[in-house]
Short mmCIF file of C-alpha atoms in Angstrom, two decimals:
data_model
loop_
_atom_site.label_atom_id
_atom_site.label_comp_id
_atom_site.label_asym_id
_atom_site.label_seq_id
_atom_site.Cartn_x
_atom_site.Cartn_y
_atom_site.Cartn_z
CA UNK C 1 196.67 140.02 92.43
CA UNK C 2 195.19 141.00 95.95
CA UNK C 3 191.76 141.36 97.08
CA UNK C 4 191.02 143.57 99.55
CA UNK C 5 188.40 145.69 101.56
CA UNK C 6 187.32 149.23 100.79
CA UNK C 7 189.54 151.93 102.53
CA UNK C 8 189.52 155.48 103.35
CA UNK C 9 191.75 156.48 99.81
CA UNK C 10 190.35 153.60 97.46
CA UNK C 11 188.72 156.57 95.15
CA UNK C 12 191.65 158.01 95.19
CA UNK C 13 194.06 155.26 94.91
CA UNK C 14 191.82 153.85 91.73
CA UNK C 15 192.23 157.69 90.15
CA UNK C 16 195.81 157.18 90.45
CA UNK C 17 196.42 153.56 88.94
CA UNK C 18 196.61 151.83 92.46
CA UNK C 19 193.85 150.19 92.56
CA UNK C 20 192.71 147.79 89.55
CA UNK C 21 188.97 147.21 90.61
CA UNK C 22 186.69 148.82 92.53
CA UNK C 23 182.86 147.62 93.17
CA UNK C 24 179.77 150.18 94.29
CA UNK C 25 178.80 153.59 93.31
CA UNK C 26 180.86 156.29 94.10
CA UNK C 27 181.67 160.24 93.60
CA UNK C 28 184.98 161.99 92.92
CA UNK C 29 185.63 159.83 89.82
CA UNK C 30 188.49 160.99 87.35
CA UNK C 31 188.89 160.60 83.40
CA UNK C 32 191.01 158.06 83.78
CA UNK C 33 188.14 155.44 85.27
CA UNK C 34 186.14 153.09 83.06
CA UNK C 35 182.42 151.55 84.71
CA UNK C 36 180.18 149.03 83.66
CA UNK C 37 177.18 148.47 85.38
CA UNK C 38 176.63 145.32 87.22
CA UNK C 39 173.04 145.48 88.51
CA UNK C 40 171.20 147.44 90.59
CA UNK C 41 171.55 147.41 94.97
CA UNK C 42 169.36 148.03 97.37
CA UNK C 43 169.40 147.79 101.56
CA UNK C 44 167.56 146.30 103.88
CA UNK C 45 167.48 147.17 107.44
CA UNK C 46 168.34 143.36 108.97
CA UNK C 47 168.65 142.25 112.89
CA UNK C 48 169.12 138.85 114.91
CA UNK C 49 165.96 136.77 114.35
CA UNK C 50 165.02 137.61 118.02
CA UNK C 51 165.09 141.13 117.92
CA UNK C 52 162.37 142.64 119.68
CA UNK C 53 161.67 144.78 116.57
CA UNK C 54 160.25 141.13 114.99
CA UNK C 55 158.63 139.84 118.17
CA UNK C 56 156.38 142.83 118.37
CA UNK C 57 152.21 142.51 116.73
CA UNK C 58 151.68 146.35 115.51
CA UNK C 59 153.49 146.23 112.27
CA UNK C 60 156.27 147.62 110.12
CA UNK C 61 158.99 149.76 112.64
CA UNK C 62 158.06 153.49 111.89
CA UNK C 63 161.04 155.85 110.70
CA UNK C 64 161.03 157.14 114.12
CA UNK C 65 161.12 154.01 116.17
CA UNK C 66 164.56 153.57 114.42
CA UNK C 67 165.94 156.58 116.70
CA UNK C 68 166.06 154.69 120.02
CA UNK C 69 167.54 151.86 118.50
CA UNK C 70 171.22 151.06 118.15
CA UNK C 71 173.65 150.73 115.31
CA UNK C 72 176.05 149.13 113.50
CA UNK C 73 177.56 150.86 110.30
CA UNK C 74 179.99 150.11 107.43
CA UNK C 75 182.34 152.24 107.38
CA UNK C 76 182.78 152.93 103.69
CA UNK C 77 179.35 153.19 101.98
CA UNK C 78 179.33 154.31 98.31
CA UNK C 79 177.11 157.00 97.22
CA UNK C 80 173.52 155.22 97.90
CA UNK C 81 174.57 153.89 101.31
CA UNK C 82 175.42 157.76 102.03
CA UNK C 83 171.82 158.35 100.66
CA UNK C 84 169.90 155.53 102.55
CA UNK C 85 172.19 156.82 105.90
CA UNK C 86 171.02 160.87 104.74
CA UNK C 87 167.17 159.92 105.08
CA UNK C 88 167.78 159.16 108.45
CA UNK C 89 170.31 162.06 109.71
CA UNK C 90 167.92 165.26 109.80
CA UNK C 91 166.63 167.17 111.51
CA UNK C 92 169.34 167.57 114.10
CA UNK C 93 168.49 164.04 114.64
CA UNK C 94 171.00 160.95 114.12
CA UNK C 95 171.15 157.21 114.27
CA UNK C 96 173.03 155.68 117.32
CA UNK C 97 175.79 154.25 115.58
CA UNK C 98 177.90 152.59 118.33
CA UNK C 99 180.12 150.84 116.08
CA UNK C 100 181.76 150.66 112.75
CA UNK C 101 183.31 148.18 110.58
CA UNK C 102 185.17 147.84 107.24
CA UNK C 103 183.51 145.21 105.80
CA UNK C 104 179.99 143.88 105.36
CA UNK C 105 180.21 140.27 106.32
CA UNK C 106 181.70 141.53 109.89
CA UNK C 107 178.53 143.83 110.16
CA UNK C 108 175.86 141.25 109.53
CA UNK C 109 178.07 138.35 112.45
CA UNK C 110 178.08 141.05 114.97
CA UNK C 111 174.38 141.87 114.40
CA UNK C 112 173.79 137.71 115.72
CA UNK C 113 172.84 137.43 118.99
CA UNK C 114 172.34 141.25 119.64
CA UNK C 115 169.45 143.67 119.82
CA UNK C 116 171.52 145.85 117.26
CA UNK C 117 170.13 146.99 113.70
CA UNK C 118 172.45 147.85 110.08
CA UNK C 119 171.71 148.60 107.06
CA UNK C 120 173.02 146.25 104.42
CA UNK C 121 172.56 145.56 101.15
CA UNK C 122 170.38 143.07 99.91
CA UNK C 123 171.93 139.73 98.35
CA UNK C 124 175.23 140.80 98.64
CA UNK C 125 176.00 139.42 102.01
CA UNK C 126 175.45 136.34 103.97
CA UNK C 127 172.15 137.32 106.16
CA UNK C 128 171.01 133.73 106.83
CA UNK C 129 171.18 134.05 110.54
CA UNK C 130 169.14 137.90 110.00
CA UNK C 131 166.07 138.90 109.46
CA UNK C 132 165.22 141.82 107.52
CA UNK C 133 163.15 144.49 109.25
CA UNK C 134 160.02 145.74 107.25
CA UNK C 135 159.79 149.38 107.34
CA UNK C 136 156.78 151.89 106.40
CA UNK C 137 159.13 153.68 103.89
CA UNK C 138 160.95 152.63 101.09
CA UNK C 139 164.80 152.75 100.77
CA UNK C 140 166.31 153.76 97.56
CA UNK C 141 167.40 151.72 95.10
CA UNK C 142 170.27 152.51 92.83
CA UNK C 143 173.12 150.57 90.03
CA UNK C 144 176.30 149.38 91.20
CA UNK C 145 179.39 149.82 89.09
CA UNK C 146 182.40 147.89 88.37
CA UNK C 147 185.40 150.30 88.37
CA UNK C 148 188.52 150.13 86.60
CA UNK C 149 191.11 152.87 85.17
CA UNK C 150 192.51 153.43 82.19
CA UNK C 151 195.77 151.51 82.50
CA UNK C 152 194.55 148.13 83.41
CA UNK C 153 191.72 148.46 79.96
CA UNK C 154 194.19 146.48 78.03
CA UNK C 155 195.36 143.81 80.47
CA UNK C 156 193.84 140.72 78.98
CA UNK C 157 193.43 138.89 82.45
CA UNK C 158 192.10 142.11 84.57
CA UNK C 159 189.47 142.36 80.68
CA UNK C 160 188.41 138.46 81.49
CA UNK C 161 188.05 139.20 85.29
CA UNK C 162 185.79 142.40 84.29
CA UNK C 163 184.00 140.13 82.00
CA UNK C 164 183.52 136.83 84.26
CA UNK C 165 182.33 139.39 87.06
CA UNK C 166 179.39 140.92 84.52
CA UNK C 167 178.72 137.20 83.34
CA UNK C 168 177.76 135.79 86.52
CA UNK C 169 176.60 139.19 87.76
CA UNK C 170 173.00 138.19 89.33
CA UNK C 171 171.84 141.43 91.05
#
């Protein structure tokens, strides 16, 4: 039993048996793949407590203040970080994303002590040392899934893990 973070091929690696678990919202799902749905997910746009986004008087950051601003990104978004990232790229225009990472947690430590934004979801990561921006839209909202094909429905350990996860589910 191995944890790890999402990759390029983990859709397709869960469609073909390689993969036991997989946690989010995604596309490209085959017959093979049971779901259960563990809550619903939204994100936040967060930043270092001294961002000068915070320090400022006039208000929640408009949609287009956001396109002078730099960015951080996770790398593998399911299908509503794709959506919340889509409201942004029109237009011809696109959010500086400078740099990329596979995994949440490393997103919201190198937002500390920088003037650099992200999108992350809410409640799922550590963002203790963040603030969250407050912006004069709304971001979607949508359910995250627990993923699991057909060949591990049986296994009574993965079946307690699947059930443990829902039990203490608390978003």
């Amino acid at each position: 039993f191995e944890i790890i973070i999402r990759y390029d091929a983990c859709v397709e690696d869960l469609n073909n048996g390689n993969l036991v678990l997989l946690i989010g919202s995604f596309d490209g799902l085959s017959n093979n793949i049971h779901q259960v749905n563990i809550g619903e997910m939204e994100y936040g746009l967060f930043a270092d407590k001294n961002n000068p986004l915070l320090q400022r008087k006039s208000g929640k950051v408009t949609f287009d203040e956001l396109y002078s601003e730099k960015f951080i990104d996770f790398k593998f978004h399911g299908k509503l970080g794709i959506e919340v990232k889509s409201i942004f790229n029109k237009n011809g225009k696109f959010l500086n994303t400078i740099l990329s990472y596979s995994q949440y947690d490393l997103v919201a430590k190198a937002l500390i002590d920088t003037e650099f934004l992200a999108f992350i979801p809410v409640g799922l990561v550590n963002t203790e040392e963040l603030s969250k921006i407050e912006l004069d839209m709304t971001l979607p909202k949508g359910k995250c899934y627990m993923y699991w094909h057909s060949v591990m429905e049986k296994d009574l350990f993965h079946k307690y893990l699947r059930n443990s996860f829902v039990n203490m589910s608390y978003f």
